mmCIF file of C-alpha atoms in Angstrom:
data_model
loop_
_atom_site.group_PDB
_atom_site.id
_atom_site.type_symbol
_atom_site.label_atom_id
_atom_site.label_comp_id
_atom_site.label_asym_id
_atom_site.label_seq_id
_atom_site.Cartn_x
_atom_site.Cartn_y
_atom_site.Cartn_z
ATOM 1 C CA MET A 1 0.019 -0.013 0.016
ATOM 2 C CA LYS A 2 1.231 3.488 -0.821
ATOM 3 C CA LYS A 3 0.141 6.831 0.582
ATOM 4 C CA THR A 4 1.235 10.442 0.408
ATOM 5 C CA ILE A 5 0.978 12.537 3.566
ATOM 6 C CA THR A 6 0.872 16.322 3.025
ATOM 7 C CA LEU A 7 2.006 18.671 5.762
ATOM 8 C CA GLU A 8 -0.264 21.715 5.642
ATOM 9 C CA ALA A 9 0.155 25.040 7.412
ATOM 10 C CA ILE A 10 3.475 24.099 8.957
ATOM 11 C CA ASP A 11 7.066 24.309 7.790
ATOM 12 C CA PRO A 12 8.281 20.751 7.150
ATOM 13 C CA ILE A 13 11.623 21.377 8.836
ATOM 14 C CA GLU A 14 9.775 21.823 12.118
ATOM 15 C CA ILE A 15 8.633 18.244 11.914
ATOM 16 C CA TYR A 16 11.642 16.722 10.100
ATOM 17 C CA GLY A 17 14.196 18.493 12.338
ATOM 18 C CA ALA A 18 17.596 19.877 11.291
ATOM 19 C CA GLY A 19 19.175 17.385 8.990
ATOM 20 C CA ASN A 20 16.034 15.278 9.208
ATOM 21 C CA ARG A 21 17.030 14.062 12.686
ATOM 22 C CA ILE A 22 13.483 13.853 14.022
ATOM 23 C CA LEU A 23 12.103 12.154 10.885
ATOM 24 C CA GLU A 24 14.977 9.615 10.927
ATOM 25 C CA ALA A 25 14.278 8.884 14.647
ATOM 26 C CA LEU A 26 10.651 8.221 13.712
ATOM 27 C CA CYS A 27 11.552 6.111 10.652
ATOM 28 C CA ASN A 28 13.639 3.814 12.942
ATOM 29 C CA TYR A 29 10.336 2.538 14.395
ATOM 30 C CA TYR A 30 9.095 1.403 10.921
ATOM 31 C CA PRO A 31 11.968 -0.767 9.534
ATOM 32 C CA ASP A 32 9.659 -2.505 7.065
ATOM 33 C CA THR A 33 8.148 0.703 5.683
ATOM 34 C CA THR A 34 9.690 2.897 2.939
ATOM 35 C CA ILE A 35 9.425 6.554 3.915
ATOM 36 C CA ILE A 36 10.556 9.375 1.611
ATOM 37 C CA ALA A 37 10.082 13.034 2.473
ATOM 38 C CA ARG A 38 10.174 15.711 -0.223
ATOM 39 C CA GLY A 39 9.154 19.229 0.652
ATOM 40 C CA ASN A 40 5.865 19.096 2.505
ATOM 41 C CA GLU A 41 5.031 15.655 1.194
ATOM 42 C CA ILE A 42 5.910 12.281 2.794
ATOM 43 C CA ARG A 43 5.499 9.219 0.657
ATOM 44 C CA VAL A 44 4.931 6.076 2.642
ATOM 45 C CA ASP A 45 5.014 2.513 1.218
ATOM 46 C CA GLY A 46 4.169 -0.425 3.521
ATOM 47 C CA ASP A 47 1.360 -2.378 5.100
ATOM 48 C CA GLU A 48 -1.863 -0.557 5.930
ATOM 49 C CA LYS A 49 -1.544 -0.743 9.709
ATOM 50 C CA SER A 50 2.007 0.723 9.685
ATOM 51 C CA ILE A 51 1.014 3.547 7.376
ATOM 52 C CA GLU A 52 -1.977 4.439 9.563
ATOM 53 C CA ASP A 53 0.190 4.352 12.714
ATOM 54 C CA PHE A 54 2.901 6.466 10.988
ATOM 55 C CA GLU A 55 0.398 9.103 9.934
ATOM 56 C CA MET A 56 -1.045 9.224 13.450
ATOM 57 C CA LYS A 57 2.437 9.753 14.857
ATOM 58 C CA ILE A 58 3.116 12.611 12.375
ATOM 59 C CA ASN A 59 -0.097 14.285 13.428
ATOM 60 C CA THR A 60 0.855 13.856 17.076
ATOM 61 C CA LEU A 61 4.210 15.565 16.365
ATOM 62 C CA ILE A 62 2.391 18.483 14.658
ATOM 63 C CA GLU A 63 0.147 18.864 17.755
ATOM 64 C CA LYS A 64 3.215 18.781 20.000
ATOM 65 C CA ARG A 65 4.867 21.441 17.960
ATOM 66 C CA LYS A 66 1.970 23.794 18.638
ATOM 67 C CA HIS A 67 2.723 23.672 22.376
ATOM 68 C CA LYS A 68 6.522 23.859 22.425
ATOM 69 C CA MET A 69 9.251 25.881 20.774
ATOM 70 C CA ASN A 70 11.127 23.025 19.086
ATOM 71 C CA LEU A 71 10.718 19.268 18.642
ATOM 72 C CA THR A 72 13.577 16.835 19.295
ATOM 73 C CA PRO A 73 14.054 13.094 18.729
ATOM 74 C CA TYR A 74 13.154 12.743 22.392
ATOM 75 C CA ASP A 75 9.582 13.673 21.501
ATOM 76 C CA VAL A 76 9.511 10.689 19.114
ATOM 77 C CA GLU A 77 10.715 8.364 21.940
ATOM 78 C CA GLU A 78 7.997 9.640 24.276
ATOM 79 C CA MET A 79 5.262 8.755 21.710
ATOM 80 C CA PHE A 80 6.300 5.131 21.700
ATOM 81 C CA GLU A 81 6.530 4.888 25.506
ATOM 82 C CA GLY A 82 9.491 2.630 25.798
ATOM 83 C CA GLU A 83 9.433 0.667 22.516
ATOM 84 C CA SER A 84 12.923 0.160 21.028
ATOM 85 C CA PRO A 85 13.478 1.548 17.540
ATOM 86 C CA ALA A 86 15.096 -0.723 14.985
ATOM 87 C CA GLY A 87 18.251 1.445 15.187
ATOM 88 C CA ILE A 88 18.863 0.460 18.821
ATOM 89 C CA THR A 89 19.553 -3.238 18.897
ATOM 90 C CA GLY A 90 21.110 -3.570 22.351
ATOM 91 C CA ILE A 91 24.066 -5.278 20.752
ATOM 92 C CA ARG A 92 25.985 -2.762 18.648
ATOM 93 C CA GLY A 93 28.237 -0.674 20.743
ATOM 94 C CA ASP A 94 28.107 2.244 18.329
ATOM 95 C CA ALA A 95 24.270 2.549 18.235
ATOM 96 C CA VAL A 96 22.498 5.483 19.765
ATOM 97 C CA ILE A 97 22.108 4.764 23.474
ATOM 98 C CA VAL A 98 19.588 7.499 24.188
ATOM 99 C CA TYR A 99 18.694 10.986 22.924
ATOM 100 C CA GLY A 100 19.673 13.946 25.108
ATOM 101 C CA THR A 101 17.284 16.704 26.162
ATOM 102 C CA ASP A 102 18.485 18.860 23.274
ATOM 103 C CA GLY A 103 17.758 16.029 20.827
ATOM 104 C CA LYS A 104 21.419 15.134 20.367
ATOM 105 C CA PRO A 105 22.029 11.416 20.124
ATOM 106 C CA ILE A 106 24.202 9.996 22.901
ATOM 107 C CA ARG A 107 26.340 7.114 21.727
ATOM 108 C CA ALA A 108 29.723 5.567 22.519
ATOM 109 C CA ARG A 109 32.515 7.983 21.535
ATOM 110 C CA ASN A 110 35.402 5.455 21.351
ATOM 111 C CA SER A 111 36.059 1.751 21.142
ATOM 112 C CA THR A 112 36.284 1.297 24.937
ATOM 113 C CA GLN A 113 32.956 3.000 25.442
ATOM 114 C CA GLU A 114 31.531 0.657 22.734
ATOM 115 C CA GLU A 115 32.984 -2.284 24.641
ATOM 116 C CA MET A 116 31.200 -1.073 27.795
ATOM 117 C CA VAL A 117 27.881 -0.773 25.974
ATOM 118 C CA ARG A 118 28.163 -4.284 24.590
ATOM 119 C CA ALA A 119 29.228 -5.600 27.994
ATOM 120 C CA TYR A 120 26.061 -4.064 29.616
ATOM 121 C CA PHE A 121 23.753 -6.108 27.379
ATOM 122 C CA GLU A 122 25.664 -9.319 27.941
ATOM 123 C CA ASN A 123 26.263 -9.112 31.676
ATOM 124 C CA ASP A 124 24.415 -8.120 34.871
ATOM 125 C CA LEU A 125 27.411 -6.639 36.677
ATOM 126 C CA ILE A 126 29.970 -4.349 34.989
ATOM 127 C CA PHE A 127 33.107 -2.770 36.411
ATOM 128 C CA ALA A 128 34.443 0.232 34.492
ATOM 129 C CA THR A 129 37.761 1.588 35.644
ATOM 130 C CA GLY A 130 40.117 4.195 34.354
ATOM 131 C CA PRO A 131 41.170 7.829 34.471
ATOM 132 C CA ALA A 132 38.913 10.842 34.854
ATOM 133 C CA GLY A 133 37.229 12.163 31.698
ATOM 134 C CA THR A 134 36.849 8.835 29.903
ATOM 135 C CA GLY A 135 32.985 8.976 30.153
ATOM 136 C CA LYS A 136 32.589 5.952 32.408
ATOM 137 C CA THR A 137 29.881 7.419 34.542
ATOM 138 C CA TYR A 138 28.174 9.278 31.659
ATOM 139 C CA VAL A 139 27.817 6.100 29.570
ATOM 140 C CA ALA A 140 26.582 4.192 32.626
ATOM 141 C CA ILE A 141 23.892 6.771 33.279
ATOM 142 C CA ALA A 142 22.895 6.817 29.588
ATOM 143 C CA LEU A 143 22.462 3.064 29.676
ATOM 144 C CA ALA A 144 20.361 3.358 32.841
ATOM 145 C CA VAL A 145 18.125 6.049 31.322
ATOM 146 C CA ARG A 146 17.688 3.964 28.217
ATOM 147 C CA ALA A 147 16.654 0.935 30.351
ATOM 148 C CA LEU A 148 14.147 3.060 32.255
ATOM 149 C CA LYS A 149 12.629 4.520 29.030
ATOM 150 C CA ASN A 150 12.373 1.036 27.565
ATOM 151 C CA ARG A 151 10.756 -0.300 30.811
ATOM 152 C CA GLU A 152 13.519 -2.802 31.269
ATOM 153 C CA VAL A 153 13.865 -1.562 34.864
ATOM 154 C CA LYS A 154 11.482 0.191 37.226
ATOM 155 C CA ARG A 155 13.992 2.598 38.742
ATOM 156 C CA ILE A 156 17.496 4.015 38.578
ATOM 157 C CA ILE A 157 19.619 4.261 41.679
ATOM 158 C CA LEU A 158 22.838 6.261 41.647
ATOM 159 C CA THR A 159 25.130 6.204 44.639
ATOM 160 C CA ARG A 160 28.627 7.372 45.686
ATOM 161 C CA PRO A 161 30.597 6.815 48.893
ATOM 162 C CA ALA A 162 30.495 10.047 50.931
ATOM 163 C CA VAL A 163 34.212 10.645 50.995
ATOM 164 C CA GLU A 164 35.485 14.193 50.683
ATOM 165 C CA ALA A 165 38.056 15.017 48.012
ATOM 166 C CA GLY A 166 40.279 17.117 50.301
ATOM 167 C CA GLU A 167 37.263 18.806 51.905
ATOM 168 C CA ARG A 168 35.057 18.171 54.886
ATOM 169 C CA LEU A 169 31.301 17.798 54.445
ATOM 170 C CA GLY A 170 30.650 18.735 58.007
ATOM 171 C CA PHE A 171 31.746 22.297 57.410
ATOM 172 C CA LEU A 172 29.244 22.777 54.582
ATOM 173 C CA PRO A 173 26.035 24.583 55.541
ATOM 174 C CA GLY A 174 22.567 22.954 55.746
ATOM 175 C CA ASP A 175 21.173 19.564 56.600
ATOM 176 C CA LEU A 176 22.466 16.226 55.277
ATOM 177 C CA LYS A 177 20.833 16.602 51.914
ATOM 178 C CA ASP A 178 22.224 20.101 51.483
ATOM 179 C CA LYS A 179 25.708 18.809 52.372
ATOM 180 C CA LEU A 180 25.572 15.877 50.002
ATOM 181 C CA ASP A 181 23.857 17.518 46.979
ATOM 182 C CA PRO A 182 27.003 19.364 45.799
ATOM 183 C CA TYR A 183 28.972 16.101 46.144
ATOM 184 C CA LEU A 184 26.454 14.260 44.014
ATOM 185 C CA GLN A 185 26.114 17.074 41.516
ATOM 186 C CA PRO A 186 28.034 15.231 38.636
ATOM 187 C CA LEU A 187 25.294 12.590 38.685
ATOM 188 C CA TYR A 188 22.559 15.292 38.484
ATOM 189 C CA ASP A 189 24.413 16.987 35.604
ATOM 190 C CA ALA A 190 24.447 13.742 33.533
ATOM 191 C CA LEU A 191 20.755 13.106 34.197
ATOM 192 C CA GLU A 192 19.799 16.627 33.192
ATOM 193 C CA ASP A 193 21.526 16.068 29.830
ATOM 194 C CA MET A 194 19.185 13.141 29.145
ATOM 195 C CA ILE A 195 15.862 13.778 30.901
ATOM 196 C CA PRO A 196 13.843 17.030 30.648
ATOM 197 C CA ALA A 197 13.931 19.013 33.940
ATOM 198 C CA LYS A 198 10.267 18.653 34.724
ATOM 199 C CA LYS A 199 10.147 14.937 34.078
ATOM 200 C CA LEU A 200 13.434 14.407 35.984
ATOM 201 C CA GLN A 201 11.943 16.300 39.017
ATOM 202 C CA GLY A 202 8.926 14.011 38.895
ATOM 203 C CA PHE A 203 11.110 10.913 38.749
ATOM 204 C CA MET A 204 13.076 12.170 41.755
ATOM 205 C CA GLU A 205 9.879 12.923 43.754
ATOM 206 C CA ASP A 206 8.228 9.583 43.171
ATOM 207 C CA GLY A 207 11.452 7.569 43.716
ATOM 208 C CA THR A 208 11.846 6.350 40.146
ATOM 209 C CA ILE A 209 15.290 7.918 40.210
ATOM 210 C CA GLN A 210 17.170 7.895 43.502
ATOM 211 C CA ILE A 211 20.557 9.487 44.280
ATOM 212 C CA ALA A 212 21.984 8.725 47.659
ATOM 213 C CA PRO A 213 25.295 8.115 49.487
ATOM 214 C CA LEU A 214 26.477 4.507 49.628
ATOM 215 C CA ALA A 215 25.671 4.096 53.335
ATOM 216 C CA TYR A 216 21.953 4.344 52.472
ATOM 217 C CA MET A 217 22.212 1.121 50.398
ATOM 218 C CA ARG A 218 22.666 -1.084 53.433
ATOM 219 C CA GLY A 219 19.855 -3.555 54.085
ATOM 220 C CA ARG A 220 18.115 -2.975 50.740
ATOM 221 C CA THR A 221 17.291 -5.565 48.009
ATOM 222 C CA LEU A 222 17.208 -3.854 44.665
ATOM 223 C CA ASP A 223 14.947 -5.610 42.158
ATOM 224 C CA ARG A 224 14.381 -4.499 38.576
ATOM 225 C CA ALA A 225 16.715 -1.582 38.983
ATOM 226 C CA CYS A 226 19.726 -0.224 37.231
ATOM 227 C CA VAL A 227 22.120 0.673 40.007
ATOM 228 C CA ILE A 228 25.306 2.643 39.522
ATOM 229 C CA LEU A 229 28.102 2.931 42.096
ATOM 230 C CA ASP A 230 30.291 5.935 41.115
ATOM 231 C CA GLU A 231 33.689 6.756 42.586
ATOM 232 C CA ALA A 232 34.029 3.190 43.757
ATOM 233 C CA GLN A 233 37.779 3.612 44.449
ATOM 234 C CA ASN A 234 36.652 5.350 47.593
ATOM 235 C CA THR A 235 35.042 2.266 49.021
ATOM 236 C CA ASN A 236 36.773 -0.329 51.171
ATOM 237 C CA LEU A 237 36.358 -4.039 50.494
ATOM 238 C CA GLY A 238 33.560 -4.396 53.031
ATOM 239 C CA GLN A 239 31.581 -1.490 51.469
ATOM 240 C CA LEU A 240 31.996 -2.894 48.026
ATOM 241 C CA LYS A 241 30.783 -6.260 49.170
ATOM 242 C CA MET A 242 27.749 -4.659 50.876
ATOM 243 C CA PHE A 243 26.841 -2.816 47.680
ATOM 244 C CA LEU A 244 27.271 -5.843 45.331
ATOM 245 C CA THR A 245 25.093 -8.013 47.587
ATOM 246 C CA ARG A 246 22.167 -5.583 47.226
ATOM 247 C CA MET A 247 21.563 -7.000 43.735
ATOM 248 C CA GLY A 248 18.048 -8.360 43.346
ATOM 249 C CA LYS A 249 15.995 -9.986 40.615
ATOM 250 C CA ASP A 250 16.322 -8.545 37.111
ATOM 251 C CA ALA A 251 18.815 -5.896 38.251
ATOM 252 C CA LYS A 252 21.763 -4.388 36.463
ATOM 253 C CA PHE A 253 24.758 -3.077 38.459
ATOM 254 C CA ILE A 254 27.501 -0.855 37.123
ATOM 255 C CA VAL A 255 30.544 0.069 39.191
ATOM 256 C CA THR A 256 32.802 2.913 38.050
ATOM 257 C CA GLY A 257 35.991 4.198 39.525
ATOM 258 C CA ASP A 258 39.531 5.486 39.042
ATOM 259 C CA ALA A 259 42.197 3.695 41.132
ATOM 260 C CA SER A 260 44.520 6.691 40.764
ATOM 261 C CA GLN A 261 42.117 9.058 42.541
ATOM 262 C CA VAL A 262 41.630 7.505 45.965
ATOM 263 C CA ASP A 263 40.398 9.992 48.532
ATOM 264 C CA LEU A 264 40.524 7.657 51.541
ATOM 265 C CA PRO A 265 42.866 8.564 54.368
ATOM 266 C CA HIS A 266 44.866 5.380 53.598
ATOM 267 C CA LYS A 267 44.904 4.745 49.881
ATOM 268 C CA GLU A 268 45.689 1.080 50.402
ATOM 269 C CA ASP A 269 42.231 0.665 51.959
ATOM 270 C CA SER A 270 40.557 1.014 48.575
ATOM 271 C CA GLY A 271 38.621 -2.118 47.771
ATOM 272 C CA LEU A 272 37.949 -1.549 44.028
ATOM 273 C CA ILE A 273 40.901 -3.393 42.497
ATOM 274 C CA LYS A 274 40.917 -6.032 45.268
ATOM 275 C CA GLY A 275 37.230 -6.613 44.677
ATOM 276 C CA ILE A 276 37.678 -6.998 40.927
ATOM 277 C CA GLU A 277 40.440 -9.513 41.416
ATOM 278 C CA LEU A 278 38.350 -11.530 43.842
ATOM 279 C CA ILE A 279 35.367 -11.984 41.498
ATOM 280 C CA LYS A 280 37.051 -12.095 38.124
ATOM 281 C CA GLY A 281 36.136 -15.024 35.986
ATOM 282 C CA ILE A 282 32.587 -15.284 37.311
ATOM 283 C CA LYS A 283 30.089 -15.518 34.496
ATOM 284 C CA GLY A 284 27.795 -12.527 34.134
ATOM 285 C CA ILE A 285 30.455 -10.078 35.318
ATOM 286 C CA ALA A 286 32.523 -7.940 32.949
ATOM 287 C CA THR A 287 35.410 -5.513 33.606
ATOM 288 C CA ILE A 288 36.116 -2.657 31.214
ATOM 289 C CA HIS A 289 39.469 -0.842 31.529
ATOM 290 C CA PHE A 290 39.646 2.661 30.219
ATOM 291 C CA ARG A 291 42.959 4.284 29.258
ATOM 292 C CA LYS A 292 44.324 7.816 29.042
ATOM 293 C CA GLU A 293 43.763 7.605 25.261
ATOM 294 C CA ASP A 294 40.001 7.188 25.957
ATOM 295 C CA ILE A 295 39.588 10.622 27.587
ATOM 296 C CA VAL A 296 36.836 12.551 25.884
ATOM 297 C CA ARG A 297 37.080 15.882 27.645
ATOM 298 C CA HIS A 298 39.202 18.861 26.498
ATOM 299 C CA PRO A 299 42.457 17.686 24.819
ATOM 300 C CA LEU A 300 44.443 19.306 27.618
ATOM 301 C CA VAL A 301 42.984 16.845 30.115
ATOM 302 C CA VAL A 302 44.980 13.959 28.529
ATOM 303 C CA LYS A 303 48.203 15.997 28.927
ATOM 304 C CA ILE A 304 47.308 16.938 32.493
ATOM 305 C CA VAL A 305 46.695 13.315 33.517
ATOM 306 C CA ARG A 306 49.960 12.192 31.925
ATOM 307 C CA ALA A 307 51.904 14.980 33.722
ATOM 308 C CA PHE A 308 50.474 14.098 37.065
ATOM 309 C CA ASP A 309 51.006 10.381 36.483
ATOM 310 C CA LYS A 310 54.636 11.040 35.585
ATOM 311 C CA GLU A 311 55.129 13.095 38.782
ATOM 312 C CA GLY A 312 53.481 10.360 40.876
ATOM 313 C CA SER A 313 55.808 7.718 39.348
ATOM 314 C CA ALA A 314 58.831 9.909 40.094
ATOM 315 C CA GLU A 315 57.792 10.210 43.738
#
């Protein structure tokens, strides 16, 4: 069956998006349908049900555009309420993981990040270690957000050990939450890149997304959750064991850390590397090692890391 859909009283680029990004995101959900857009006409060739559904989704996007300044590929994802587009297979490491709040696709930026993405779909527990700036935590949170959107998990839990990097939390003003929020800010920053502010606030309020210090994990059983332990180099072996044994049914755990940035009073107390050694070889657990070459921040960061590492070796 063939049909031509005509966009009336609206500029096609507002629906197609810059570089046709929005239209391409929509087309990913119709792999067996041929869709060609020219000007204000969209020619669709496929089965009757798919064409009817596609036309309905186009009309929904037009209605959305009337109530917001710009559309993004995220608006397409919302319409499908967790269905996976054909372009996201859960296997390819270079596929789009999730779309950011600005519509920009978030995908692995180097081969090690791709390895981490693949490992996530093949294992229930992942360790990702390596220097700052390699995107370990960012990729982990992107995978968690994707799992939540696709209804693979019921909630996301992000945690860090409350160890100060050269500062003392007790001297910060406010109650416990006020003291901890700045420390957990990197996690909030990543979430804000991927979930619109209003929706993120709702998730935080109803407990769908939880951010808490590691001590709050004790005694819990975490079912159908994607749980991320960040800055794990600042845990001792007992704390790491406590965290890992929180894993419940249908859960995914990701542990990230940098063994060169231990903030514990005695660096030898760090349990990250010891823990990895203890459980290596167990099926269902993967360890991804990032290197300086994987740093994705400003090019100067690579040089800074190398300079400090050289000084540390000399000492």
